[in-house]
Backbone as ProteinMPNN parsed JSONL, in Angstrom:
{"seq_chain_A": "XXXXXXXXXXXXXXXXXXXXXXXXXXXXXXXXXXXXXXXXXXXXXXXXXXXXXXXXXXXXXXXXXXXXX", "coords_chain_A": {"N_chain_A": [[0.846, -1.185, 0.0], [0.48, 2.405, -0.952], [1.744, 5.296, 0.294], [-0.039, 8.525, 0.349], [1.91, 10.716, -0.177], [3.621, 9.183, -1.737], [2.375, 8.4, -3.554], [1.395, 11.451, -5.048], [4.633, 11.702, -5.811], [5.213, 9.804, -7.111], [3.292, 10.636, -9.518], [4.015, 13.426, -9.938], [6.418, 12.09, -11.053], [5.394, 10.812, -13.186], [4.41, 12.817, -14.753], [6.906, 14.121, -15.157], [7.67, 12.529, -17.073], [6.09, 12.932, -19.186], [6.791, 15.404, -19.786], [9.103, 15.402, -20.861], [8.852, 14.085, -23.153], [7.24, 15.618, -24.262], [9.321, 17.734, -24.563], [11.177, 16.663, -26.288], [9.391, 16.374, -28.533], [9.162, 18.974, -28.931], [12.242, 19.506, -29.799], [12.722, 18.406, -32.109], [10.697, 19.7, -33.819], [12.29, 21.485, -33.932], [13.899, 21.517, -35.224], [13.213, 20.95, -37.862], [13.23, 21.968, -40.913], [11.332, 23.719, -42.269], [9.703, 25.06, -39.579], [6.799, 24.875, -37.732], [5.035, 27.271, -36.677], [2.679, 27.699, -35.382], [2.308, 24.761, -34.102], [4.676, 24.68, -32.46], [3.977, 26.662, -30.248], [1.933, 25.756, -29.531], [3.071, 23.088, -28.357], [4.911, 24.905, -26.652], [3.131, 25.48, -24.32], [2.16, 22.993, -23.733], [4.393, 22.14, -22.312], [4.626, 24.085, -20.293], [2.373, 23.853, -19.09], [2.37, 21.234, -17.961], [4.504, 21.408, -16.043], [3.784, 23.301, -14.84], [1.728, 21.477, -12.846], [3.205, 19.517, -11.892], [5.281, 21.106, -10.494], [2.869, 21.354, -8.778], [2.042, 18.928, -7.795], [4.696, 18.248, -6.44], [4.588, 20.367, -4.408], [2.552, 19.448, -3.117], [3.268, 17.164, -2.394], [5.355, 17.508, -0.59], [3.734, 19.145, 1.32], [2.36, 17.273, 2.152], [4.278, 15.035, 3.461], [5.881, 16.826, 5.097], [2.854, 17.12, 7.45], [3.074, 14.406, 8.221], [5.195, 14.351, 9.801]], "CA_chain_A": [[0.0, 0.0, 0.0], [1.399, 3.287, -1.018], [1.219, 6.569, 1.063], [-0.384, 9.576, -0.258], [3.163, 11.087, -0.17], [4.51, 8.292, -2.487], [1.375, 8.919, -4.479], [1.91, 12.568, -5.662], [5.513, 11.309, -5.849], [4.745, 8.977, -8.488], [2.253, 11.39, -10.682], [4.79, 14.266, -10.598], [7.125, 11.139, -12.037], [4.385, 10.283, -14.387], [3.692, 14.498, -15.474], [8.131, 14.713, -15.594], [8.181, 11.429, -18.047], [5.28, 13.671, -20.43], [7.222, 16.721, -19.888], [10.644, 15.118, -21.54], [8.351, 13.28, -24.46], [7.104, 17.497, -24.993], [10.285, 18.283, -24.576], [11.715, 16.135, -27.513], [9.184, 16.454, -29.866], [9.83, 20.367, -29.479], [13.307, 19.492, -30.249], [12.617, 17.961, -33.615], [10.156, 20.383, -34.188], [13.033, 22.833, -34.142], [15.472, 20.885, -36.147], [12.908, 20.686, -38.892], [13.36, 23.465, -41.602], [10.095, 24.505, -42.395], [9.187, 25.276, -38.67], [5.49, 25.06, -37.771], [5.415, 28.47, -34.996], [1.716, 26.944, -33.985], [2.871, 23.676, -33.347], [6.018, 24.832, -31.84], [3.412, 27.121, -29.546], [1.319, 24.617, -28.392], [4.016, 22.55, -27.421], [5.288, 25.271, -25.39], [2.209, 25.894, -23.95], [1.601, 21.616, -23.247], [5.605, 22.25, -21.29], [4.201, 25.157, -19.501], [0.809, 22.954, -18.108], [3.212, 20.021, -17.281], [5.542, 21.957, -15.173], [3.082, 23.415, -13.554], [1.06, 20.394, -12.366], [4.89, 18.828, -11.55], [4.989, 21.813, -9.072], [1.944, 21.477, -7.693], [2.526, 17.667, -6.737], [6.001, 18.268, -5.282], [4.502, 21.082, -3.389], [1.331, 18.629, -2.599], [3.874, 16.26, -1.423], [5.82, 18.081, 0.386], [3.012, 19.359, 2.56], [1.826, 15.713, 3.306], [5.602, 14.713, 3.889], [5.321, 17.839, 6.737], [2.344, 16.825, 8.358], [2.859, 13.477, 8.696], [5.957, 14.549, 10.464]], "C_chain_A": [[0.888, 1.243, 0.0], [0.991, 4.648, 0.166], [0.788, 7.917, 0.004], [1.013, 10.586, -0.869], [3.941, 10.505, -1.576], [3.64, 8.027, -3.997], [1.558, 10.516, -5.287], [3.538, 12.657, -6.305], [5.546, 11.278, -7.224], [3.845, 9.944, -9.607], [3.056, 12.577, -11.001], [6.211, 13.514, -11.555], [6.848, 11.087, -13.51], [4.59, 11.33, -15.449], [5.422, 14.08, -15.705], [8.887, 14.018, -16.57], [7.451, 11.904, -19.364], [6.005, 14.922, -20.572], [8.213, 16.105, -20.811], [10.215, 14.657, -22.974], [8.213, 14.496, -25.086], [8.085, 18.069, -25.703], [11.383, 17.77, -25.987], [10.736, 16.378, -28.869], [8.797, 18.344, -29.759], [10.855, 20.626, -30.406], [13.191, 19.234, -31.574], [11.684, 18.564, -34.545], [10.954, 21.627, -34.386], [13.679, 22.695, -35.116], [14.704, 20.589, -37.364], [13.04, 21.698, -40.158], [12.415, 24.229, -42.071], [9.476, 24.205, -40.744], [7.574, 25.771, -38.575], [5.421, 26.324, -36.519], [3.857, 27.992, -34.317], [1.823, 26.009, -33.791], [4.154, 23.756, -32.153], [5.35, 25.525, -30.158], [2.594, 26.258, -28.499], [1.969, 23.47, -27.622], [4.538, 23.273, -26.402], [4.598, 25.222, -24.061], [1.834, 24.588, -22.704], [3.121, 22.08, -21.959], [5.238, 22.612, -20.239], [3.127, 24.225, -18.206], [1.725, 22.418, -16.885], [3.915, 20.843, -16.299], [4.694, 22.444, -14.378], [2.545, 22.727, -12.427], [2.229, 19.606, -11.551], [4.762, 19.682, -10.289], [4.417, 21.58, -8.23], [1.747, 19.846, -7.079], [3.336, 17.409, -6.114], [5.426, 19.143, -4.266], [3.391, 20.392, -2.505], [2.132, 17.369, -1.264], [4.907, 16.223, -0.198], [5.071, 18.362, 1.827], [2.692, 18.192, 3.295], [3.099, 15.243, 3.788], [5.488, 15.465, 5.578], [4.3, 17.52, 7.71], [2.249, 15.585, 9.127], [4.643, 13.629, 9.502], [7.556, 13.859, 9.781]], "O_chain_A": [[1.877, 1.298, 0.73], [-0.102, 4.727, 0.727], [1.398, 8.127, -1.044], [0.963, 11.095, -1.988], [4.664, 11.181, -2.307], [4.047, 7.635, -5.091], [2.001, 10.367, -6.426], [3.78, 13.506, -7.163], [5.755, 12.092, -8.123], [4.028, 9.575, -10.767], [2.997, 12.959, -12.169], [6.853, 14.089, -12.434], [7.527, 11.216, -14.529], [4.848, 11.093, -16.629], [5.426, 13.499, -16.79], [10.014, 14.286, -16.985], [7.863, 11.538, -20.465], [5.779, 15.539, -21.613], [7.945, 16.536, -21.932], [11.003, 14.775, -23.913], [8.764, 14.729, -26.162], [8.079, 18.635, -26.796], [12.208, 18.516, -26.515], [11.184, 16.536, -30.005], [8.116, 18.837, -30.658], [10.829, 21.397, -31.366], [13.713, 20.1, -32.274], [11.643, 18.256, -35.737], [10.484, 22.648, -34.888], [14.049, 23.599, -35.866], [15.365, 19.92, -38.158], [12.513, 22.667, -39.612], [12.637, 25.419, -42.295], [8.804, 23.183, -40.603], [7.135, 26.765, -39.154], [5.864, 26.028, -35.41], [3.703, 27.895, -33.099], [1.209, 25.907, -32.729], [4.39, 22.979, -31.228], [5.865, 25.183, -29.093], [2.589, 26.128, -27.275], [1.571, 22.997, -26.558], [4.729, 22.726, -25.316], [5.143, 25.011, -22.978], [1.474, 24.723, -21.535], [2.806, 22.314, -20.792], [5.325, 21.919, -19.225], [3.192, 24.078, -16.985], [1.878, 22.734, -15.705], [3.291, 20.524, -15.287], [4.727, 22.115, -13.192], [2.722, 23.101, -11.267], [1.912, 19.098, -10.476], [4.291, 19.248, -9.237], [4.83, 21.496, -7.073], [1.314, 19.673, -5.94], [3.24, 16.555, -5.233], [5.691, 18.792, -3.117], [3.284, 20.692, -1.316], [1.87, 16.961, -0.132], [5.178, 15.415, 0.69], [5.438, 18.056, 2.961], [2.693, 18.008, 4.512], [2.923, 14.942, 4.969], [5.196, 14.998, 6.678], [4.67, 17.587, 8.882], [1.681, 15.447, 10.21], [5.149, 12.516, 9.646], [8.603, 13.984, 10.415]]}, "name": "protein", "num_of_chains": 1, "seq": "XXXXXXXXXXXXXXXXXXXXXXXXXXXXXXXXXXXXXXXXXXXXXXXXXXXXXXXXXXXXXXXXXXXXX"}
């Protein structure tokens, strides 16, 4: 059985294994020579989400880490 702790853990894992997949097919979206700028946008945009959500489960897990002492 996992702890709530080891739970947010795991899902900011999950969100920082979609962030790196973003993060590559940016890359090859750069390295292409006819650059798409709204594809390139909405990828930033998907980065942007992810990182956020990443935050907000380290900071989720942090707090439960804290209260459970």
């Amino acid at each position: 059985m996992t702890s709530p702790v080891d739970d947010a853990l795991a899902r900011a894992e999950q969100l920082l294994r979609s962030l790196d997949e973003k993060r590559g097919e940016l890359e090859r979206l750069a390295e292409a020579n006819d650059v798409d700028g709204d594809a390139a946008v909405d990828l930033i945009t998907e980065l942007a989400e992810l990182a956020r959500q990443i935050e907000t489960e380290l900071t989720r897990a942090r707090g439960l880490a804290d209260a459970t002492g």
